[in-house]
mmCIF file of C-alpha atoms and ligand atoms in Angstrom:
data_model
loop_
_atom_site.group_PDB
_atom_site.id
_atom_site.type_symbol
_atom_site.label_atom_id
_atom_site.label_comp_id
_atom_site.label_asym_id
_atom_site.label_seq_id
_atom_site.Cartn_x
_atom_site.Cartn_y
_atom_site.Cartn_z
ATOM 1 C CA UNK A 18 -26.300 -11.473 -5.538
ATOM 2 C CA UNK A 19 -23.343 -12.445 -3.280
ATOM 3 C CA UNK A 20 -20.194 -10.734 -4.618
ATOM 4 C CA UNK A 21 -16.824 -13.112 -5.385
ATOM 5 C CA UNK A 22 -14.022 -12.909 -2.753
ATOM 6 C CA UNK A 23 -10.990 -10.987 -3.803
ATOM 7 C CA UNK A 24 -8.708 -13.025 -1.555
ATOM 8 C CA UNK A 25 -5.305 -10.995 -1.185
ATOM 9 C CA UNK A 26 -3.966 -13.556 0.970
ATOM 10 C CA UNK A 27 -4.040 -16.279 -1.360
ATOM 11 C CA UNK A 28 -2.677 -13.461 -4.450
ATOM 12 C CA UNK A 29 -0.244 -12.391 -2.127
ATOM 13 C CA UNK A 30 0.686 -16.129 -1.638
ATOM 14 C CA UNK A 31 0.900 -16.684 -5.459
ATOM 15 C CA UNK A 32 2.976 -13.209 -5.562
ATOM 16 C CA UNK A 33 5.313 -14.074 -2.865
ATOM 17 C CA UNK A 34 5.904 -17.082 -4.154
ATOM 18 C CA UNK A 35 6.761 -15.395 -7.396
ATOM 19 C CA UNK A 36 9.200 -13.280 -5.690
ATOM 20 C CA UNK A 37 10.941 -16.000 -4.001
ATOM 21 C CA UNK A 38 11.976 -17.302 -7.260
ATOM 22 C CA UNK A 39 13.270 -14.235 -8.849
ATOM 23 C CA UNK A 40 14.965 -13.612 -5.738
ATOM 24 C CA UNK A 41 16.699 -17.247 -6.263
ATOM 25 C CA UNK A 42 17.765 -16.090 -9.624
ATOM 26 C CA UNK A 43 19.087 -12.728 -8.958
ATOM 27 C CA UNK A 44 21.270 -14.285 -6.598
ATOM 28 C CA UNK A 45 22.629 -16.302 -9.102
ATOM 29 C CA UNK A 46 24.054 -13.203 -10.832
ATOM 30 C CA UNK A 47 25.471 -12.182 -7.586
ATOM 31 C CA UNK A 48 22.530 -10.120 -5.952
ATOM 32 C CA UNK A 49 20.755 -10.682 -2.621
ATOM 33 C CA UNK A 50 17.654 -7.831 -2.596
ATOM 34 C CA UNK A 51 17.859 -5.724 0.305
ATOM 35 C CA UNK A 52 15.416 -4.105 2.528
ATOM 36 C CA UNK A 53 16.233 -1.689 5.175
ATOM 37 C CA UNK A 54 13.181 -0.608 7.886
ATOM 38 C CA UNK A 55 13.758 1.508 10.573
ATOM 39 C CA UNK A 56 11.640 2.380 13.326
ATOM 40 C CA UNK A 57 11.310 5.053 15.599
ATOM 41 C CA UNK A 58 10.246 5.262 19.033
ATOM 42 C CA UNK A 59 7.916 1.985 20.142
ATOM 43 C CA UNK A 60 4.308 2.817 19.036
ATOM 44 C CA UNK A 61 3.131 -0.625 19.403
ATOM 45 C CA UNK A 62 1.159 -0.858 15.864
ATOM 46 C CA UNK A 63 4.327 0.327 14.001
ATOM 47 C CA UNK A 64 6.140 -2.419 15.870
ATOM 48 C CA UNK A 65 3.920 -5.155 14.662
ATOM 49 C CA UNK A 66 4.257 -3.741 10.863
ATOM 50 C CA UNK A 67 7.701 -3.549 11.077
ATOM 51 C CA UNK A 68 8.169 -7.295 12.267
ATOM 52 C CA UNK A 69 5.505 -8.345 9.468
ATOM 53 C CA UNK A 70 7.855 -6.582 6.912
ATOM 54 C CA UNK A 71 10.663 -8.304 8.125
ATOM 55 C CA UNK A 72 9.318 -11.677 8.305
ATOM 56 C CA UNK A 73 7.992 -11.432 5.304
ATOM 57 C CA UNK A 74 11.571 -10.540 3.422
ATOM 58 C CA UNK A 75 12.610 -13.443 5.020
ATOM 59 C CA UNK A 76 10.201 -16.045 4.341
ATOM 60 C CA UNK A 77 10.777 -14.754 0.384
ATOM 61 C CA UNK A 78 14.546 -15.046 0.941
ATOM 62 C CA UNK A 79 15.460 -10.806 0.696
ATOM 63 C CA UNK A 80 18.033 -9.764 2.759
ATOM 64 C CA UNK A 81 16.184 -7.533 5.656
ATOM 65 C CA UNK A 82 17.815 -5.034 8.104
ATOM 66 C CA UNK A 83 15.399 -3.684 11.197
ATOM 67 C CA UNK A 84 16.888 -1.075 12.544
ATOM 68 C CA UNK A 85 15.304 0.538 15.510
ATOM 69 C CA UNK A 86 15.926 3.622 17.255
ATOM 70 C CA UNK A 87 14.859 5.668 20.556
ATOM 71 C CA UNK A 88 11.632 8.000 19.805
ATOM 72 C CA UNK A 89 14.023 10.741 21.185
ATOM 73 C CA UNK A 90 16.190 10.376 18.338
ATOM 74 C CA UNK A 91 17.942 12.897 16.830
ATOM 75 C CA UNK A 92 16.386 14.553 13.058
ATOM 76 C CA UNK A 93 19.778 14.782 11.935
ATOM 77 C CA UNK A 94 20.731 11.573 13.765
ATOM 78 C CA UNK A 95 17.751 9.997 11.270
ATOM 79 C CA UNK A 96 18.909 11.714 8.153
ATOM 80 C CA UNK A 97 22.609 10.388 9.104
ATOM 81 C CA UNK A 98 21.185 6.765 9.550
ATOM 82 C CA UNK A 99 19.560 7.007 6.014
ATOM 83 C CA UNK A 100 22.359 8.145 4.093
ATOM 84 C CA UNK A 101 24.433 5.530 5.408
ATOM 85 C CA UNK A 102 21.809 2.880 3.893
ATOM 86 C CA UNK A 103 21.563 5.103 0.385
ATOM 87 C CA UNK A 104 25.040 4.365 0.101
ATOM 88 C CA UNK A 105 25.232 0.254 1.092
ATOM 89 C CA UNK A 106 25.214 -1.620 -2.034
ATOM 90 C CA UNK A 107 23.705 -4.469 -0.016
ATOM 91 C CA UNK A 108 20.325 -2.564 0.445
ATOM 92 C CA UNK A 109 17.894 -2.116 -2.630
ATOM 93 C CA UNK A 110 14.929 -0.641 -0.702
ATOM 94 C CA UNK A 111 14.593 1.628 2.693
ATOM 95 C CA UNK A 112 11.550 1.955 4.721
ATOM 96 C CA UNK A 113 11.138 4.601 7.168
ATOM 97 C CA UNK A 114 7.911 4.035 9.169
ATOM 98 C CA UNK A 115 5.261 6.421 9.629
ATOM 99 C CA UNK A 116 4.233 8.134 11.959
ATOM 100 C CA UNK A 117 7.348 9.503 13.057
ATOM 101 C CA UNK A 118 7.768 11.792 16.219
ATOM 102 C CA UNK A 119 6.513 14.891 16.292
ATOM 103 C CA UNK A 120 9.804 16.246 16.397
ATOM 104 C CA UNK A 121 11.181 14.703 13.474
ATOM 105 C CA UNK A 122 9.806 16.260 9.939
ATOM 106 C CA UNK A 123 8.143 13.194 8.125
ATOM 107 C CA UNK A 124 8.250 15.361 4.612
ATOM 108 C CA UNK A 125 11.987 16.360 4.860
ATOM 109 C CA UNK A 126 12.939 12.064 6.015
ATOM 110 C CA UNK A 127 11.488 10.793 2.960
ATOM 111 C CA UNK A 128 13.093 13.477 0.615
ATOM 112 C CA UNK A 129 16.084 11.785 1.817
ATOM 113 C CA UNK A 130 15.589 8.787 0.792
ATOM 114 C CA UNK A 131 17.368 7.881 -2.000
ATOM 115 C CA UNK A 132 14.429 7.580 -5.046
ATOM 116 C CA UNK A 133 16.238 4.410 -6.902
ATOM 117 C CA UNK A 134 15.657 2.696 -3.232
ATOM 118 C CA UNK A 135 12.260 4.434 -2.240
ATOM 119 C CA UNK A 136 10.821 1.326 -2.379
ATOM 120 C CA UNK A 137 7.131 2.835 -0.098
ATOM 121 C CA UNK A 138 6.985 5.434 -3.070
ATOM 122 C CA UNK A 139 6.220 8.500 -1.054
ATOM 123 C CA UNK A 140 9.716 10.154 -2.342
ATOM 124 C CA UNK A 141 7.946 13.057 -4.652
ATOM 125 C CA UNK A 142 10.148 11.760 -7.568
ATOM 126 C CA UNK A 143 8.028 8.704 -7.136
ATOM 127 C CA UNK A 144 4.810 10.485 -7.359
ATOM 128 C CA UNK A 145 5.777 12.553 -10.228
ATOM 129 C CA UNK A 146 7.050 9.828 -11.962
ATOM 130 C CA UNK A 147 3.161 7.741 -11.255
ATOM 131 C CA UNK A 148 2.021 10.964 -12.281
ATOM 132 C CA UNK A 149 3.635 11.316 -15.256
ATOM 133 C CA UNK A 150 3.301 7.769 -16.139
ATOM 134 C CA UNK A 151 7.232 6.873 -16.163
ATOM 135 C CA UNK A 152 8.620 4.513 -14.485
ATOM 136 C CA UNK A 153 9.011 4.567 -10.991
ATOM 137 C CA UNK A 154 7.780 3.123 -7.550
ATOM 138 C CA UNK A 155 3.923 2.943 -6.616
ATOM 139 C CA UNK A 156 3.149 3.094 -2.745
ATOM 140 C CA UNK A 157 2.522 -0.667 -2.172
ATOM 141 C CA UNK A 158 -1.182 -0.115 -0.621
ATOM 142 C CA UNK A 159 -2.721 1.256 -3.964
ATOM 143 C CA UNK A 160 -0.460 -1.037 -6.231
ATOM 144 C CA UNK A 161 -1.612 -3.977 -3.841
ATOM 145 C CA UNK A 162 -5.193 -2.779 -5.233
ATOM 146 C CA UNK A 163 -4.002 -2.516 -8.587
ATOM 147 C CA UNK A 164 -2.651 -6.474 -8.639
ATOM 148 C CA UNK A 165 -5.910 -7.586 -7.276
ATOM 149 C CA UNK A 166 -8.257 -6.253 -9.987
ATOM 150 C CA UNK A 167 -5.802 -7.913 -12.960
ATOM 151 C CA UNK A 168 -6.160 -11.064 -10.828
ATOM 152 C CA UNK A 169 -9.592 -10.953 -11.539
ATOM 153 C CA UNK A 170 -9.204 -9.695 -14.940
ATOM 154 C CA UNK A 171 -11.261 -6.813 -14.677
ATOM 155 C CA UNK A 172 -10.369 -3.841 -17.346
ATOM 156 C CA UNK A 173 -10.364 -0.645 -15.715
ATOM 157 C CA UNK A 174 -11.120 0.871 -19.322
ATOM 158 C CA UNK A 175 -13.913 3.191 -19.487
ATOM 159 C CA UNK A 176 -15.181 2.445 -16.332
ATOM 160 C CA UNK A 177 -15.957 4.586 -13.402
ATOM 161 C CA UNK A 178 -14.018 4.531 -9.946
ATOM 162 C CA UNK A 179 -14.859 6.483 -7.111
ATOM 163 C CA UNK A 180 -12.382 6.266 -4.407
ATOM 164 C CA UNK A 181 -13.083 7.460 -0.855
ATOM 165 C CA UNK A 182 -10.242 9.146 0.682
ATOM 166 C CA UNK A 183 -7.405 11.756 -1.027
ATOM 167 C CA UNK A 184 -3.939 10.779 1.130
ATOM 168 C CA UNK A 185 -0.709 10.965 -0.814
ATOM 169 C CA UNK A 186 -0.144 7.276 0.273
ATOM 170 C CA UNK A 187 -3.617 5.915 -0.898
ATOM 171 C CA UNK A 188 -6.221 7.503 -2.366
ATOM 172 C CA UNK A 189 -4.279 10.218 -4.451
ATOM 173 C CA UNK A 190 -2.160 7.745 -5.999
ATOM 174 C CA UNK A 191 -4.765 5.268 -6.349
ATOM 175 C CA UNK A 192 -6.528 7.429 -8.176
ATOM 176 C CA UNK A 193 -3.482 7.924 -10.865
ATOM 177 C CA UNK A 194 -3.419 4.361 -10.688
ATOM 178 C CA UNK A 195 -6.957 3.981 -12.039
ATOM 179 C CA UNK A 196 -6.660 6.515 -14.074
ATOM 180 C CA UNK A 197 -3.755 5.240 -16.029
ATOM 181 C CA UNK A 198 -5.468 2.446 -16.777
ATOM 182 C CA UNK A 199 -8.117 5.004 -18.561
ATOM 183 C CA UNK A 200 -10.831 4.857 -15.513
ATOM 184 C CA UNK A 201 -12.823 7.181 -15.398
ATOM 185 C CA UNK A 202 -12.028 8.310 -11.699
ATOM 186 C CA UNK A 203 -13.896 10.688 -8.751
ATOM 187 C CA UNK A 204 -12.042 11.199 -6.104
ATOM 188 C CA UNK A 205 -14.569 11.832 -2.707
ATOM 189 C CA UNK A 206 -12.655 13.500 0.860
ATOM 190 C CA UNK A 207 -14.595 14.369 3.674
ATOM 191 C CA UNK A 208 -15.989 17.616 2.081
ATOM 192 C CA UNK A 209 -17.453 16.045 -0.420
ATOM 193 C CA UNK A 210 -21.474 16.600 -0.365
ATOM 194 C CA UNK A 211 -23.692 13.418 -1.224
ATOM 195 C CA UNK A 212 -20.968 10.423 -1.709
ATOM 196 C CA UNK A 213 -23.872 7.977 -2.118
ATOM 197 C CA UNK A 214 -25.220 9.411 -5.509
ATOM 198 C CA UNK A 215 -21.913 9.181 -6.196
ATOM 199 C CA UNK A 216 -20.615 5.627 -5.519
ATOM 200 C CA UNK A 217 -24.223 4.697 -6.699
ATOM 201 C CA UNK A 218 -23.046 5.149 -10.143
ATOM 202 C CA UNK A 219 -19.363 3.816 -9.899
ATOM 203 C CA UNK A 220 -18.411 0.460 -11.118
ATOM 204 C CA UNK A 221 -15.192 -0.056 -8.554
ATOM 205 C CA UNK A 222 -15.318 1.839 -5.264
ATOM 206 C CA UNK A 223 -12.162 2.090 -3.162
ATOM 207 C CA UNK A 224 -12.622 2.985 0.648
ATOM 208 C CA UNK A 225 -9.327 4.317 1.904
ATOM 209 C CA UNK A 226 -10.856 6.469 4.719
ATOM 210 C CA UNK A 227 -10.533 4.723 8.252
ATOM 211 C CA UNK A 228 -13.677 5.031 9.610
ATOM 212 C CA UNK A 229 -16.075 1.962 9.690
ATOM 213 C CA UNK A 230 -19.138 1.645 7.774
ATOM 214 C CA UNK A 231 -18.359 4.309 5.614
ATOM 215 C CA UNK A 232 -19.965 2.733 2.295
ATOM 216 C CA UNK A 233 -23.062 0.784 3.233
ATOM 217 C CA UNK A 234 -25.265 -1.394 1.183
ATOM 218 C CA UNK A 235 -27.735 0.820 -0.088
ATOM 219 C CA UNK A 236 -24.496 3.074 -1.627
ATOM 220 C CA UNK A 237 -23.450 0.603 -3.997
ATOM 221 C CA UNK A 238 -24.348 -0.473 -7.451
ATOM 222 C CA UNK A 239 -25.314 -3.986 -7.957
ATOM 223 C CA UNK A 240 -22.157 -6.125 -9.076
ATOM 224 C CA UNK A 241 -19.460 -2.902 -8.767
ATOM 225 C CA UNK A 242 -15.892 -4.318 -7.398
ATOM 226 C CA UNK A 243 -15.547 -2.736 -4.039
ATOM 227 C CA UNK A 244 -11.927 -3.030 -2.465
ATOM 228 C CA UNK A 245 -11.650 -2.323 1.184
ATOM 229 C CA UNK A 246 -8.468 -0.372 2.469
ATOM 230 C CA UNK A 247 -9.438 0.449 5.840
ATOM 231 C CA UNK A 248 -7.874 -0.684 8.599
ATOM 232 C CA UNK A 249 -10.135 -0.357 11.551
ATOM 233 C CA UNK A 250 -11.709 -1.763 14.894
ATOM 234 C CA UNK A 251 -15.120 -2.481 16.355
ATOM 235 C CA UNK A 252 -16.576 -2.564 19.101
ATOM 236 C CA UNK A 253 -14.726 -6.526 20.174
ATOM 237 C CA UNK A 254 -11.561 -5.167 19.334
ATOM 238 C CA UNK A 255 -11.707 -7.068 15.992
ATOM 239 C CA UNK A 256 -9.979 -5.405 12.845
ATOM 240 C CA UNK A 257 -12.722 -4.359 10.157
ATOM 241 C CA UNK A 258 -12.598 -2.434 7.296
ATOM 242 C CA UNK A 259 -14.566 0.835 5.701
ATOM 243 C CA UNK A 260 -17.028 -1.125 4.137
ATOM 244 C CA UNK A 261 -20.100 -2.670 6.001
ATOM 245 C CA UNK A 262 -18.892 -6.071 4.477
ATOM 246 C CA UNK A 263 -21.588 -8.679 5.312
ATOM 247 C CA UNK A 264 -24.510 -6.051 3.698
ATOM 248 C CA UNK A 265 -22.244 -4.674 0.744
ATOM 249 C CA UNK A 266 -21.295 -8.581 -0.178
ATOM 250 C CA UNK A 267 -24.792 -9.226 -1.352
ATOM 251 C CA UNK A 268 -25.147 -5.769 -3.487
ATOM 252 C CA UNK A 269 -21.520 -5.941 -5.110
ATOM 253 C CA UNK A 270 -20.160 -8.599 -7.502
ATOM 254 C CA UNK A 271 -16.531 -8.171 -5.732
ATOM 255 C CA UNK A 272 -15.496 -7.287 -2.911
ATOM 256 C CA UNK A 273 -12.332 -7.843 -0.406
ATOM 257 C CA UNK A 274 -12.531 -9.382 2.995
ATOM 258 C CA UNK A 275 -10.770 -7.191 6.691
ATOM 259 C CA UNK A 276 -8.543 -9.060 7.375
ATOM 260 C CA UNK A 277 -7.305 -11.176 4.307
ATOM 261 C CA UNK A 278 -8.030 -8.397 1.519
ATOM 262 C CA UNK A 279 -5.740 -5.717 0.729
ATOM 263 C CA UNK A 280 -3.719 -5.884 4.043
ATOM 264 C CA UNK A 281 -1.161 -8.757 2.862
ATOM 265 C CA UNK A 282 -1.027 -7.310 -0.415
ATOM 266 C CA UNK A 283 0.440 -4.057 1.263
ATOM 267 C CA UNK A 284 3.506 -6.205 2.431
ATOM 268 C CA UNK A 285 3.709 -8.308 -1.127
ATOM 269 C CA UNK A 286 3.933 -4.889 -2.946
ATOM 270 C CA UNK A 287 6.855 -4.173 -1.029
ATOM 271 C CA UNK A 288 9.073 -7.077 -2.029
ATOM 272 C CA UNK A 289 7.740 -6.655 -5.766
ATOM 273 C CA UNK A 290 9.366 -3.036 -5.275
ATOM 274 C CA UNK A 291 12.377 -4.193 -3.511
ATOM 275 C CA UNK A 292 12.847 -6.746 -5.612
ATOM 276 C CA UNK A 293 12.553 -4.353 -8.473
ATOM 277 C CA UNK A 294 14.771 -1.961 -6.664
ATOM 278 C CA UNK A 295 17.465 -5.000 -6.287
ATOM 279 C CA UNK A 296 17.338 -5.772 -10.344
ATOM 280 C CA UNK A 297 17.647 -2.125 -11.476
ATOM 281 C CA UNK A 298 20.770 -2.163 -10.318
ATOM 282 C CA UNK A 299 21.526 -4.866 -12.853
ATOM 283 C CA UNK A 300 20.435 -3.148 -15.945
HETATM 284 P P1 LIG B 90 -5.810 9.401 6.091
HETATM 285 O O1 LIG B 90 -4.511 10.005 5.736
HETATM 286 O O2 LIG B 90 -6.391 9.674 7.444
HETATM 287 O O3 LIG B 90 -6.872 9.857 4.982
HETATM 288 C C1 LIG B 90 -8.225 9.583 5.126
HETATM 289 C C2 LIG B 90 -8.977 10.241 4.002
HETATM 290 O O4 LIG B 90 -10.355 9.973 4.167
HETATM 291 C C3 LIG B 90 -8.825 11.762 3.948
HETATM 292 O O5 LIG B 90 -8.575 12.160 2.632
HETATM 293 C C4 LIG B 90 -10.169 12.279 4.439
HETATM 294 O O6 LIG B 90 -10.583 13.477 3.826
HETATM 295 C C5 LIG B 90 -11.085 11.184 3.971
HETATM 296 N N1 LIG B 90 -12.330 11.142 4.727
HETATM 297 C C6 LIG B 90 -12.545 11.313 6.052
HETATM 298 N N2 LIG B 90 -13.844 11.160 6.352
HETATM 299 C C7 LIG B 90 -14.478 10.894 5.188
HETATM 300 C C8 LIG B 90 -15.807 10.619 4.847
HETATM 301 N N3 LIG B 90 -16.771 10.589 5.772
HETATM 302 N N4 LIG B 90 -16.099 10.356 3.558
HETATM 303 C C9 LIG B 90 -15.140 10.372 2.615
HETATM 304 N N5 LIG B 90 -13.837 10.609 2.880
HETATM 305 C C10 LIG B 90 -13.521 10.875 4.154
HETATM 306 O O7 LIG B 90 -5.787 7.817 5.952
HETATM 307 P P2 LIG B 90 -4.935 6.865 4.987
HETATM 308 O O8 LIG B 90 -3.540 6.823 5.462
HETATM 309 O O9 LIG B 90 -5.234 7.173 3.569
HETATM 310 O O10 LIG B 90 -5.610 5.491 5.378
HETATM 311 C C11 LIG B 90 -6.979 5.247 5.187
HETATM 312 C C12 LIG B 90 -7.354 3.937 5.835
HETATM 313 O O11 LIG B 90 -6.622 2.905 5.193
HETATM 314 C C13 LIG B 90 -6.992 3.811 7.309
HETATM 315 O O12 LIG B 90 -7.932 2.975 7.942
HETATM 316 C C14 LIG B 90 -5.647 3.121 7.295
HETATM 317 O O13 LIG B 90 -5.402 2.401 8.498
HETATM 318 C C15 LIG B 90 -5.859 2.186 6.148
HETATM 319 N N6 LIG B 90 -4.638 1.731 5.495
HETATM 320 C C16 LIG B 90 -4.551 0.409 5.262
HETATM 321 C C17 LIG B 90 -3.449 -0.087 4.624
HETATM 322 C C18 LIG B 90 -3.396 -1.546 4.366
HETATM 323 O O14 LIG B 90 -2.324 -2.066 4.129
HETATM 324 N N7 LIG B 90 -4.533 -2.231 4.369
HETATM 325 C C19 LIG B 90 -2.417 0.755 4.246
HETATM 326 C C20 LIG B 90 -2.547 2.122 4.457
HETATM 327 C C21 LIG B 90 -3.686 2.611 5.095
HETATM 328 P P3 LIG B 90 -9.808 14.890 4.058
HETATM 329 O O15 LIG B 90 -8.588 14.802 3.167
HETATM 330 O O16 LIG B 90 -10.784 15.896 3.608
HETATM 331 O O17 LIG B 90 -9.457 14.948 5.505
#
């Protein structure tokens, strides 16, 4: 078997494209969406992030503000920067990216985020509200992963999903995420003892761990969905994912290309949320 392409740059084409129109029509009633993105300090991966953020608000019309600071920054200089932007009605969504400084306390920035405008949803009113099913905003990396199994139509219902990794901004709430949609979910971290008989028996497998080769061929059940989250390098430099791609693609009947798979859809999540951010305000 040679498992279907789950090609997030094409979805996130189709999605972006989806948000460029409502964006057209909010502004109609008056409304621009908003994002804000400020970055700290100049770790060179953060910077390229950032700019793809940015260009990406643009290219689907959103208003988008990059504000960048020293890494020596002040905490309370941060928290000061924030509130400003939680109270200008011209910005729907803030980003703050991560990592931050050591200095700075990553936990007590995002608490200050205002949660109608937490549009990364790492506030914890956002994960209480994902985990109490009400309505809220999903970290874009897991909802990304979400969009791309109901663009293959695949019902989640009954099934089993074993996702590797347990961080708050991927594999905790992607495992709400599943679950909501009545998977049947196992959550494996690196204590977890003999991950192969487990994945062996799961029909979707997320790897959101960040080390290459993580889930081989011989781990996976013929024709499970297998989405790749990691974002990592080899040997040439090249980005690659968790999953030993060219091996797993001819044991699994989906799977998602690094790069092209859930990386764009990341960024595409982001406007959905700003965008939703941006038409809350209207109801
Ligand atoms: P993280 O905070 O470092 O979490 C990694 C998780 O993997 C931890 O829960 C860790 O377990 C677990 N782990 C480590 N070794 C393991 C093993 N051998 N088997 C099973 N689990 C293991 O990373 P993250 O922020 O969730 O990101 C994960 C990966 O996704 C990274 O490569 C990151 O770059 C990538 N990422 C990609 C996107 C995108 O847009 N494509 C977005 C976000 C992240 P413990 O909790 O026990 O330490």
């Amino acid at each position: 078997m040679t498992a279907q392409l789950i090609d997030g740059t094409q979805l996130s084409k189709q999605l972006r494209a989806d948000v460029a129109r409502h964006v057209q029509e909010l502004q109609t009633r008056g409304v621009t969406p908003g994002l804000a993105v400020i970055l700290v300090g100049d770790n060179p991966a953060s910077q390229v992030y950032v700019r793809n953020k940015v260009k990406a608000c643009q290219e689907s019309g959103l208003h988008s503000v990059l504000e960048t600071c020293d890494a020596h920054l002040d905490q309370e200089q941060l928290l000061a920067r924030i509130q400003r932007l939680n109270e200008d009605p011209s910005i729907h969504g803030i980003l703050v990216q991560l990592p931050l400084p050591a200095h700075i306390d990553a936990h007590k920035v995002i608490e200050s985020i205002s949660p109608a405008k937490d549009v990364d949803g790492f506030h914890m009113v956002s994960a209480g509200a994902l985990m109490t099913g009400m309505p809220g905003f999903w970290p874009c990396t897991p909802y990304g992963c979400m969009k791309m199994l109901e663009s293959i139509g695949y019902d989640l219902r009954g099934k089993h999903a074993v996702v590797l990794g347990r961080s708050n901004i991927v594999g905790k709430p992607m495992a709400l995420m599943l679950l909501q949609k009545d998977a049947t979910v196992t959550v494996c971290h690196s204590r977890t003892p003999d991950i192969k008989n487990l994945t062996l028996q799961a029909d979707v497998i997320v790897a959101a761990v960040g080390r290459r080769n993580v889930l081989t061929a011989d781990m996976v059940k013929p024709g499970a969905v297998v989405l790749d989250v990691g974002m990592n390098r080899n040997e040439q430099g090249k980005l690659c994912g968790d999953v030993d791609f060219e091996h797993v693609r001819q044991v699994a009947g989906w799977i998602t290309p690094v790069p092209g798979g859930v990386g764009p859809m990341t960024i595409t999540m982001l406007l959905v949320n700003t965008l939703e951010a941006a038409e809350r305000t209207l109801r």
